[in-house]
Short mmCIF file of C-alpha atoms and ligand atoms in Angstrom, two decimals:
data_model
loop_
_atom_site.label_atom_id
_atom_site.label_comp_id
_atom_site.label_asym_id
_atom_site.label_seq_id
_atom_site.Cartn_x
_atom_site.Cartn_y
_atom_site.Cartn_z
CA UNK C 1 2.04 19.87 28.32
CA UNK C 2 0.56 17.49 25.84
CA UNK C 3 -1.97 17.95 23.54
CA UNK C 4 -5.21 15.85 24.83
CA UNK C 5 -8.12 14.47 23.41
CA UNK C 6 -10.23 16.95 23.68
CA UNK C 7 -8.07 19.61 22.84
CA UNK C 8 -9.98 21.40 19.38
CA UNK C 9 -8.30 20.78 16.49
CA UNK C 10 -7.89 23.85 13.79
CA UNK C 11 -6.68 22.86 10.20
CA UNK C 12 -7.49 25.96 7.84
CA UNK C 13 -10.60 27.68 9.34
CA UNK C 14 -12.01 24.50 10.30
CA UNK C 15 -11.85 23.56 14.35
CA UNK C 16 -12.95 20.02 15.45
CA UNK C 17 -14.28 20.54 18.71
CA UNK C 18 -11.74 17.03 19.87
CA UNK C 19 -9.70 15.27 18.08
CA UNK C 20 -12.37 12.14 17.57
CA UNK C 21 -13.40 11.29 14.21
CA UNK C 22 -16.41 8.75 12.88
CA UNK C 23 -13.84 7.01 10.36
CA UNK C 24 -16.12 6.51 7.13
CA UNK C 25 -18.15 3.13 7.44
CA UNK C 26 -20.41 2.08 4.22
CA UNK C 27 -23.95 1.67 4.90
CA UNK C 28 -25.53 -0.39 1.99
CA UNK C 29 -28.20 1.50 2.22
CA UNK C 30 -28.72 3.82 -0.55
CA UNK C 31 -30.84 3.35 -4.11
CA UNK C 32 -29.27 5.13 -6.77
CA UNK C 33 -26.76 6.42 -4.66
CA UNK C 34 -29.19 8.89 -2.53
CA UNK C 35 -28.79 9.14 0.93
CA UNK C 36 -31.98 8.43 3.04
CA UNK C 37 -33.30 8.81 6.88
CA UNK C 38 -30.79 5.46 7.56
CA UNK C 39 -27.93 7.66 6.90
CA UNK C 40 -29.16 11.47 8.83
CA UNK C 41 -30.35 9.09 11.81
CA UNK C 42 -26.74 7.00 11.80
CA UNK C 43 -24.45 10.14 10.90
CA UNK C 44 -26.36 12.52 12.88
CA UNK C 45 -26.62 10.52 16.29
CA UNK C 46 -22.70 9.99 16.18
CA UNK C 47 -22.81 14.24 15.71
CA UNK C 48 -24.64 14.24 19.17
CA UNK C 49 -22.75 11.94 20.46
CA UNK C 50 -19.83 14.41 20.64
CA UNK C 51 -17.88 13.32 17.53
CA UNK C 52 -15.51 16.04 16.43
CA UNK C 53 -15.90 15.24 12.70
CA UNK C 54 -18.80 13.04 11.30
CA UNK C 55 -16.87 11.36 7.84
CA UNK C 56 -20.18 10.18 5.30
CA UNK C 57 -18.95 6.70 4.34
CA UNK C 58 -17.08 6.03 0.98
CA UNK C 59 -19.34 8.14 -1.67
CA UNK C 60 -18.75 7.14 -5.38
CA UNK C 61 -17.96 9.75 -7.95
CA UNK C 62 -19.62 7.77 -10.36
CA UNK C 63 -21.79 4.81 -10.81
CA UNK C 64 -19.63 1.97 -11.49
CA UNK C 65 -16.89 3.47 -8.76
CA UNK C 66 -19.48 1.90 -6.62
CA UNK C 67 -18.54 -1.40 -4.34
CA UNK C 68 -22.32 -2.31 -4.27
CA UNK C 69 -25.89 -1.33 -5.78
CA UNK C 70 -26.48 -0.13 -2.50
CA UNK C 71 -23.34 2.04 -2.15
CA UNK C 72 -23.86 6.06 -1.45
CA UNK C 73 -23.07 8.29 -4.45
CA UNK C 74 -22.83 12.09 -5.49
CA UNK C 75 -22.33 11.47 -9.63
CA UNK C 76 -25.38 13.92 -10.12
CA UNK C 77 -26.52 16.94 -8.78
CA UNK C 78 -29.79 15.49 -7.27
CA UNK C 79 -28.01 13.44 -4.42
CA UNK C 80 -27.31 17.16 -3.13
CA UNK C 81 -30.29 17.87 -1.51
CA UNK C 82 -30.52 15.24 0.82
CA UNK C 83 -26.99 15.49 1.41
CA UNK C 84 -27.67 18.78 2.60
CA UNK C 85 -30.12 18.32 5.02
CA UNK C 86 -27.64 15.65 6.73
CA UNK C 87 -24.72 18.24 6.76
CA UNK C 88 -26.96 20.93 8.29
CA UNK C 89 -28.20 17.86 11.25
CA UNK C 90 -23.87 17.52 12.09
CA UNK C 91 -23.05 20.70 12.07
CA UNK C 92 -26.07 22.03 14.15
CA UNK C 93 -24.83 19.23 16.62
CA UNK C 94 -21.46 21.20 16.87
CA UNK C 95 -19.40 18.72 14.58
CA UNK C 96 -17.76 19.00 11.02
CA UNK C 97 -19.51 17.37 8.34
CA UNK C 98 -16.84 15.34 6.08
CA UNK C 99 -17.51 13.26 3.21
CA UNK C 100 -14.86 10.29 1.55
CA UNK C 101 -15.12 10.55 -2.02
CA UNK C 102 -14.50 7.12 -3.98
CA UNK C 103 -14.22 4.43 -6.71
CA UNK C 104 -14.22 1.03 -6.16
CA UNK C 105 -11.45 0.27 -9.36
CA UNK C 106 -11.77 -3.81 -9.54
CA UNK C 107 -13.69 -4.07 -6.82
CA UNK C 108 -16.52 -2.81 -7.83
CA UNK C 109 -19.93 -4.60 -8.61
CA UNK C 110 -20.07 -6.53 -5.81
CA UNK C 111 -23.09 -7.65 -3.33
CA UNK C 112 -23.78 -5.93 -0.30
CA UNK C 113 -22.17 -8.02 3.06
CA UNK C 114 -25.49 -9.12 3.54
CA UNK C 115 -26.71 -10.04 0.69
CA UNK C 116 -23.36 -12.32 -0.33
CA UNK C 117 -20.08 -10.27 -0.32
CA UNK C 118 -19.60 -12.28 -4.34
CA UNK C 119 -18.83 -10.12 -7.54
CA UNK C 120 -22.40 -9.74 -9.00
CA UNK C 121 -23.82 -12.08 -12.10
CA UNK C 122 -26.61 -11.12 -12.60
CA UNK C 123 -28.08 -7.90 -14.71
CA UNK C 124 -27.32 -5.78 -11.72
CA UNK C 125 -23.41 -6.36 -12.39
CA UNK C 126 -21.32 -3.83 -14.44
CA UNK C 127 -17.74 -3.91 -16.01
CA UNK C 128 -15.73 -3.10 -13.25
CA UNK C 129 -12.19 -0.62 -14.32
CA UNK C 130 -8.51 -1.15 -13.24
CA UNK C 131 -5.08 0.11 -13.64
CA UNK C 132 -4.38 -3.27 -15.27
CA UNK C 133 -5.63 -6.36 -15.89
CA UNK C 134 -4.88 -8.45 -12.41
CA UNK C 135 -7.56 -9.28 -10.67
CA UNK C 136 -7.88 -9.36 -6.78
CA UNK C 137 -8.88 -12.49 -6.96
CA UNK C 138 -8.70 -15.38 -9.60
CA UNK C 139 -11.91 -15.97 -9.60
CA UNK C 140 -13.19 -12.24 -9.91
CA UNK C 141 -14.51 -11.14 -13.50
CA UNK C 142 -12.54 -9.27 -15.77
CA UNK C 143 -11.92 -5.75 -15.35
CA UNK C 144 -11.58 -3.14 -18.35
CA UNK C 145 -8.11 -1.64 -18.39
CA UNK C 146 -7.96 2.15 -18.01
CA UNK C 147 -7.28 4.10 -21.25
CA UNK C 148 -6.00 7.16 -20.71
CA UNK C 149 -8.98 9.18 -21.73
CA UNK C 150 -10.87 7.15 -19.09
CA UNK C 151 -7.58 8.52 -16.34
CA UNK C 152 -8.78 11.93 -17.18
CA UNK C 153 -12.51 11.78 -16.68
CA UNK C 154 -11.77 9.68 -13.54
CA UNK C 155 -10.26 12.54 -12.71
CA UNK C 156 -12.97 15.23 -13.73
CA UNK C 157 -15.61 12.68 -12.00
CA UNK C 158 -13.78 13.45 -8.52
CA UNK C 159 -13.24 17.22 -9.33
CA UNK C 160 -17.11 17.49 -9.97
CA UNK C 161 -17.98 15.26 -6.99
CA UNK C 162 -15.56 17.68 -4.48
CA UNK C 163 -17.81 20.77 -6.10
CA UNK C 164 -21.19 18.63 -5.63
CA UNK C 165 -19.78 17.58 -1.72
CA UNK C 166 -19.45 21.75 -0.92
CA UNK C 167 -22.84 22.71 -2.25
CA UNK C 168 -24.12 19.85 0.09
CA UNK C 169 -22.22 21.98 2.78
CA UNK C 170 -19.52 18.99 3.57
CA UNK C 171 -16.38 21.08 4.99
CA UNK C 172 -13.81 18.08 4.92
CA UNK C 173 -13.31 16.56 1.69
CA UNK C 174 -11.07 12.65 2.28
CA UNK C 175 -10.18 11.02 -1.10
CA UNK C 176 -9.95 7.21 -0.29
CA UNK C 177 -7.12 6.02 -1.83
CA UNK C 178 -6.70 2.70 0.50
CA UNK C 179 -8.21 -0.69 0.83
CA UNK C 180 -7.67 -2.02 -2.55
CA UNK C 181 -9.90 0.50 -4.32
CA UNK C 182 -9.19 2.09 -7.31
CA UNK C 183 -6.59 4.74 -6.85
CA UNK C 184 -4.89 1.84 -4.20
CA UNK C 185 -4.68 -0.23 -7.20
CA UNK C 186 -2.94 2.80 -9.03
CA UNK C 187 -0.13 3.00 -6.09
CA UNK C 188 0.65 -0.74 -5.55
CA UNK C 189 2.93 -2.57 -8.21
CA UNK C 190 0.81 -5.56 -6.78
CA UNK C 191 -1.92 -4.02 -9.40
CA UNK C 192 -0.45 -1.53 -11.51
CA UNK C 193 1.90 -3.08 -14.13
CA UNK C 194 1.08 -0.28 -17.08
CA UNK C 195 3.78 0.94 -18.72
CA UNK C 196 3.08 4.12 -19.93
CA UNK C 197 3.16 7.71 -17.23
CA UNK C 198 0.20 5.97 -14.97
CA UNK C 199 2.55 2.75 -14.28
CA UNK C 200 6.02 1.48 -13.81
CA UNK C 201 7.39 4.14 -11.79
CA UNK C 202 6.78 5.24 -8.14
CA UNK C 203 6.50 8.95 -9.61
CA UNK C 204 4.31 7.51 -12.22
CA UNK C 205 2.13 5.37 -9.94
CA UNK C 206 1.35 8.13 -7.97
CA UNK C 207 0.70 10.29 -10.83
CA UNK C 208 -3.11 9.79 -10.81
CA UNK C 209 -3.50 10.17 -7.36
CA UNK C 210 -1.92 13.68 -7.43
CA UNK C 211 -4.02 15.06 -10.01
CA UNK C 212 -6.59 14.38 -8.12
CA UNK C 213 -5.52 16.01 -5.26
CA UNK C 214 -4.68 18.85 -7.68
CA UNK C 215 -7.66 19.04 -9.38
CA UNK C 216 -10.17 18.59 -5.81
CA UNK C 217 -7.62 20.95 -4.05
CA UNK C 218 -8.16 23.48 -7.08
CA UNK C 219 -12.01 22.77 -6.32
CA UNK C 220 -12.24 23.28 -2.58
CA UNK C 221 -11.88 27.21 -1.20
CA UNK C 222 -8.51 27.63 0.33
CA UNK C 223 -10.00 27.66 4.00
CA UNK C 224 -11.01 24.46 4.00
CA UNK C 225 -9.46 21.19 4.44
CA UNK C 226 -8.56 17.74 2.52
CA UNK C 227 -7.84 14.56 3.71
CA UNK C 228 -6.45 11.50 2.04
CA UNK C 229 -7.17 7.85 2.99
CA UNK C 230 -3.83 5.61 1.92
CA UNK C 231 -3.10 1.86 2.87
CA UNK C 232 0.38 2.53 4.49
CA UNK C 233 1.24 -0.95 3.16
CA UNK C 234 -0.05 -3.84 1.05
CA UNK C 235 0.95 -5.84 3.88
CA UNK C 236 2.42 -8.31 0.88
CA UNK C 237 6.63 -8.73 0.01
CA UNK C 238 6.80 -6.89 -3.27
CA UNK C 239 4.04 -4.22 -2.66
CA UNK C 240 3.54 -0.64 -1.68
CA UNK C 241 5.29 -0.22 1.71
CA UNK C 242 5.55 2.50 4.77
CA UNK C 243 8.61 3.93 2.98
CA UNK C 244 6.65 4.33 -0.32
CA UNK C 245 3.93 6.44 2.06
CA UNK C 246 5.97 8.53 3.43
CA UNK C 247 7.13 9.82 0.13
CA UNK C 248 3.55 9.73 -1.25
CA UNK C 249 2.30 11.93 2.01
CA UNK C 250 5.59 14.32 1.57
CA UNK C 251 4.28 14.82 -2.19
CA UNK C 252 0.64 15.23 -1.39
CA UNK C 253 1.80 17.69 1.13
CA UNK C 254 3.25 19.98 -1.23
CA UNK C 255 0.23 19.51 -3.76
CA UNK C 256 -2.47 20.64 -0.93
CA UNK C 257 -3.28 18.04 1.13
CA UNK C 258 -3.68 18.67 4.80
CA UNK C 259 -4.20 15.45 6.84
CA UNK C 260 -3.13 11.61 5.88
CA UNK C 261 -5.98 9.10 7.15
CA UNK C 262 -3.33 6.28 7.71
CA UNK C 263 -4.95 2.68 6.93
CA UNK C 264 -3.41 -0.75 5.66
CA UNK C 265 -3.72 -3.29 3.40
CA UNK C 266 -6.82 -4.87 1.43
CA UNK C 267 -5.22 -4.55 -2.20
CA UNK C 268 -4.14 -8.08 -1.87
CA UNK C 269 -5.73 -11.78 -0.39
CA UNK C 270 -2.17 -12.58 0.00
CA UNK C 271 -1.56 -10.01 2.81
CA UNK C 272 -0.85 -10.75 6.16
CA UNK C 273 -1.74 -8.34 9.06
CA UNK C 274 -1.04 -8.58 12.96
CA UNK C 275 -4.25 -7.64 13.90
CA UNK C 276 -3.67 -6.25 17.42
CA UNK C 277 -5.04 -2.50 19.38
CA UNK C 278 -4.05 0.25 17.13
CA UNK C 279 -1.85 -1.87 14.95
CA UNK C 280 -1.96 0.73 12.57
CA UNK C 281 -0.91 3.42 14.47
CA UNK C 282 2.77 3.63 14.13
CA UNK C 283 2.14 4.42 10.19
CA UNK C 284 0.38 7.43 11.32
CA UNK C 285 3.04 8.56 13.45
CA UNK C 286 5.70 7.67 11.15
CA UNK C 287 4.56 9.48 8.67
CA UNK C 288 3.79 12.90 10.70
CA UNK C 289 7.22 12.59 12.33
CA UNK C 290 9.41 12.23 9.08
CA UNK C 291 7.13 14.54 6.77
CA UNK C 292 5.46 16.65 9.30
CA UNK C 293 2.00 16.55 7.50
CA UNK C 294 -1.00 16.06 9.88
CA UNK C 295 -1.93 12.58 10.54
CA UNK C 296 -5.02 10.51 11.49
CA UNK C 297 -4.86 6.95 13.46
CA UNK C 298 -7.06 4.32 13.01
CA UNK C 299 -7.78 0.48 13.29
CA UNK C 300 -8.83 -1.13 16.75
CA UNK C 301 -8.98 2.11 18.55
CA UNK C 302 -11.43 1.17 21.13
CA UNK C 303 -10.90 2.74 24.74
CA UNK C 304 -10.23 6.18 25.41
CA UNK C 305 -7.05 5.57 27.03
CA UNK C 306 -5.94 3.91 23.77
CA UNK C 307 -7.62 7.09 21.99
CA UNK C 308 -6.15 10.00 24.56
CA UNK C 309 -2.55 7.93 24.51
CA UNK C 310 -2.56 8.45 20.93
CA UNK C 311 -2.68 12.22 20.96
CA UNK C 312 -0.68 12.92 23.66
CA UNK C 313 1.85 11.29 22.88
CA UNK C 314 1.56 12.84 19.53
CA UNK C 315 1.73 9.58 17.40
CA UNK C 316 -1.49 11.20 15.12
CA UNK C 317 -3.42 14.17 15.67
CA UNK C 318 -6.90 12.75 15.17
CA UNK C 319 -8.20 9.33 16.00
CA UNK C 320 -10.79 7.57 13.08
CA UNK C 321 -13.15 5.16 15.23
CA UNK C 322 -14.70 2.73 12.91
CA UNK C 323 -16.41 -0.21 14.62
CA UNK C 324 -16.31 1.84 18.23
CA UNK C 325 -18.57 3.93 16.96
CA UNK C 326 -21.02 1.12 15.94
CA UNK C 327 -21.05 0.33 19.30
CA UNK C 328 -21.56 3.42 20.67
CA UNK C 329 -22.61 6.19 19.00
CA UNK C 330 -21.52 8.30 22.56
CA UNK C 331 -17.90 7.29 22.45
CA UNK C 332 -17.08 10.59 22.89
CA UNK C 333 -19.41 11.70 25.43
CA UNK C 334 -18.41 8.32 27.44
CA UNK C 335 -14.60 8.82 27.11
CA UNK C 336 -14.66 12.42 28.10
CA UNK C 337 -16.27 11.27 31.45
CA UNK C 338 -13.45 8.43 31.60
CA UNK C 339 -10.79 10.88 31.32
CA UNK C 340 -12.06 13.61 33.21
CA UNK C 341 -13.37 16.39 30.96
CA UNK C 342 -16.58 18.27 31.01
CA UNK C 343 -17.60 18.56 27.80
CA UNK C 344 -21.38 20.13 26.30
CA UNK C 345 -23.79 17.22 26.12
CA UNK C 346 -27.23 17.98 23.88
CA UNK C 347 -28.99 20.20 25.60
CA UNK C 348 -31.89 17.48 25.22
CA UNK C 349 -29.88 15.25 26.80
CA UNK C 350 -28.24 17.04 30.02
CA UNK C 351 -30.56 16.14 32.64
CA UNK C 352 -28.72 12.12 31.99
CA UNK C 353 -25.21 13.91 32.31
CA UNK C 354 -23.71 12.90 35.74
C1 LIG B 1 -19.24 -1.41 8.40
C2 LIG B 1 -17.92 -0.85 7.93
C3 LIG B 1 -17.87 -0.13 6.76
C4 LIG B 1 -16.66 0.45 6.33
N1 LIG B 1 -16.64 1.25 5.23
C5 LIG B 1 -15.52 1.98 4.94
C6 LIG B 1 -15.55 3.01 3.98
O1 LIG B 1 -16.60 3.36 3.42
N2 LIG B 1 -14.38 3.65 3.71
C7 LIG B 1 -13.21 3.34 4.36
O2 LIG B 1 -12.18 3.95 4.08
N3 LIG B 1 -13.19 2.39 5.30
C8 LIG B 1 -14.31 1.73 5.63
N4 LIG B 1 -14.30 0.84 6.66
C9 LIG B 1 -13.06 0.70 7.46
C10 LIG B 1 -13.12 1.62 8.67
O3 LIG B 1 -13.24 2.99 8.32
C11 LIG B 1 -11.89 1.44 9.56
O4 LIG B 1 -10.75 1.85 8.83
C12 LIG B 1 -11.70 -0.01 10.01
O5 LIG B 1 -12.94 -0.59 10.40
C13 LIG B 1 -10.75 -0.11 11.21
O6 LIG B 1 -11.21 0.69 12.28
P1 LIG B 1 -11.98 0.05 13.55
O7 LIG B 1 -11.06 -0.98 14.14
O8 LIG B 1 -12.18 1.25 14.46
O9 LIG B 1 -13.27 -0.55 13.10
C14 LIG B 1 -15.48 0.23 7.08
C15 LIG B 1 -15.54 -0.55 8.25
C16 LIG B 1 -16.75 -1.06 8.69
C17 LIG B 1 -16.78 -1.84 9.99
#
């Protein structure tokens, strides 16, 4: 028999009640990096609506690994408490809190979507940091090249992020390392032509990414687990590819890491994507089938049948709604009743359960 959608999911001493995750969607919403009512209202409704892990949206380690002004952080101690009360909302509501921690890397300083989407001018902008200096786009401002002292705080600024994200009682650490974003821009030759251990190489490409790992894996108690967000491929001839992921993921494996989120692209405006339902999926089973590491599907997941098909027929063994979830923060709660299973609603909310 195949595993189903709603089948709990156990990795370390963590169970997900299904195999449904809130993939990790920035809000814009924060000042100073402090999470507010915006996010325990929009993380905590997609907890009752039968999620089985909540992930907090791309949290910066520091303040200029931020895409936006309005971007959530944990770079001090003081974004804890809030974070905590958020936690405590998803896991009363019988999901796993998780939390993506990030930098931005040359993409950084940017406006909010609504408020422009353009690298920032004014006084608000900051020097943004790279691998190198190649800009996403021509007409982006320069970024400072990484020295190597900067590598290793990057480094310590994740480690005491990880720390900061388990005293606010998150019990999934995910380091993004997709979309373009700094450690993406470490992996890709499209953006990393250094030449000394941190470039040139695939082993030394990679090198930052797994001390990271190292160092968050060293940070997080042994029962619980970590994630990593890649960009299977740049989507560009000439950049990181599928096969380069599948010997990332086999590496990661050994250094600690439990579950690869599998994404695409966005480290390049030259890439070309066939946008199409679950497009991205075959990464995600490509990778679990030829390393054997957990994996996690998303992009254009939007049905359950396209969800449930996913797991049974083990290409992934979680499924990261993204958009979905905007639309309905019930997705779970609908798609059990579309596929037959009878699973806990709220108690508040029973007497609505047909
Ligand atoms: C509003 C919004 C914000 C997003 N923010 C993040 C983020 O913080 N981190 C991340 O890795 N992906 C982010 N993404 C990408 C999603 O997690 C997801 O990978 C992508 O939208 C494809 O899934 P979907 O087709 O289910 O929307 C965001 C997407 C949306 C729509």
């Amino acid at each position: 028999m195949s595993i189903t959608l709603f089948e709990p999911l156990t990795i370390r001493s963590v169970t997900f009640r299904n195999r449904i995750a809130v993939s990790p969607m920035c809000q814009y919403s924060s000042i100073d990096g402090f999470a507010n009512d915006w996010h325990l209202v929009h993380l905590g409704s997609r907890a009752v609506g039968g999620a089985g892990l909540v992930m907090m949206e791309a949290t910066a380690v520091s303040p200029e690994g931020r895409i936006t002004p309005d971007d959530m952080g944990i770079w001090k101690d003081e974004h804890i408490t809030f974070l905590q009360r958020i936690t405590s909302f998803i896991s009363a509501h019988g999901a796993v809190p998780g939390v993506q921690l990030a930098h931005a890397g040359r993409k950084a300083s940017h406006a909010s979507p609504w408020k422009g989407n353009k690298p920032l001018q004014d006084d608000t902008a900051w020097q943004t940091l790279a691998p190198s200096a190649l800009k996403y786009k021509d007409t982006d401002p320069d970024s400072r090249v990484m020295s190597i002292s900067d590598i290793q705080q990057l480094t310590r600024d994740f480690e005491a992020a990880a720390k900061r994200a388990l005293a606010a009682g998150f019990r999934v650490i995910e380091i993004h390392a997709a979309h373009g974003y700094l450690l993406n821009e470490f992996l890709s030759p499209l953006s990393n032509n250094r030449t000394d251990d941190y470039g040139g190489s695939f082993e030394n490409r990679i090198r930052i990414l797994v001390e990271i790992c190292e160092a968050v894996r060293t940070a997080m108690p042994a029962d619980l687990p970590l994630f990593v967000r890649i960009s299977a491929t740049d989507w560009v001839d000439g950049g990181w590819t599928i096969e380069d992921s599948v010997q990332l993921a086999g590496v990661l494996k050994r250094h600690g890491v439990d579950l690869i989120d599998t994404s695409s692209g966005g480290n390049s405006p030259l890439q070309k994507i066939p946008v199409a339902p679950m497009y991205q999926t075959p990464f995600a089973e490509r990778i679990k089938k030829e390393t054997g590491i957990l994996t996690g599907a998303v992009g254009l997941i939007t049905t359950p049948a396209e969800a449930n098909d996913i797991i049974a027929a083990n290409k992934a063994d979680m499924v990261l709604l993204a958009r979905e979830f905007l639309r309905d923060p019930y997705f779970p709660l609908h798609a059990a009743k579309a596929l037959g299973y009878d699973v806990n609603w709220p108690d508040q909310y029973t007497r609505a359960k047909k």
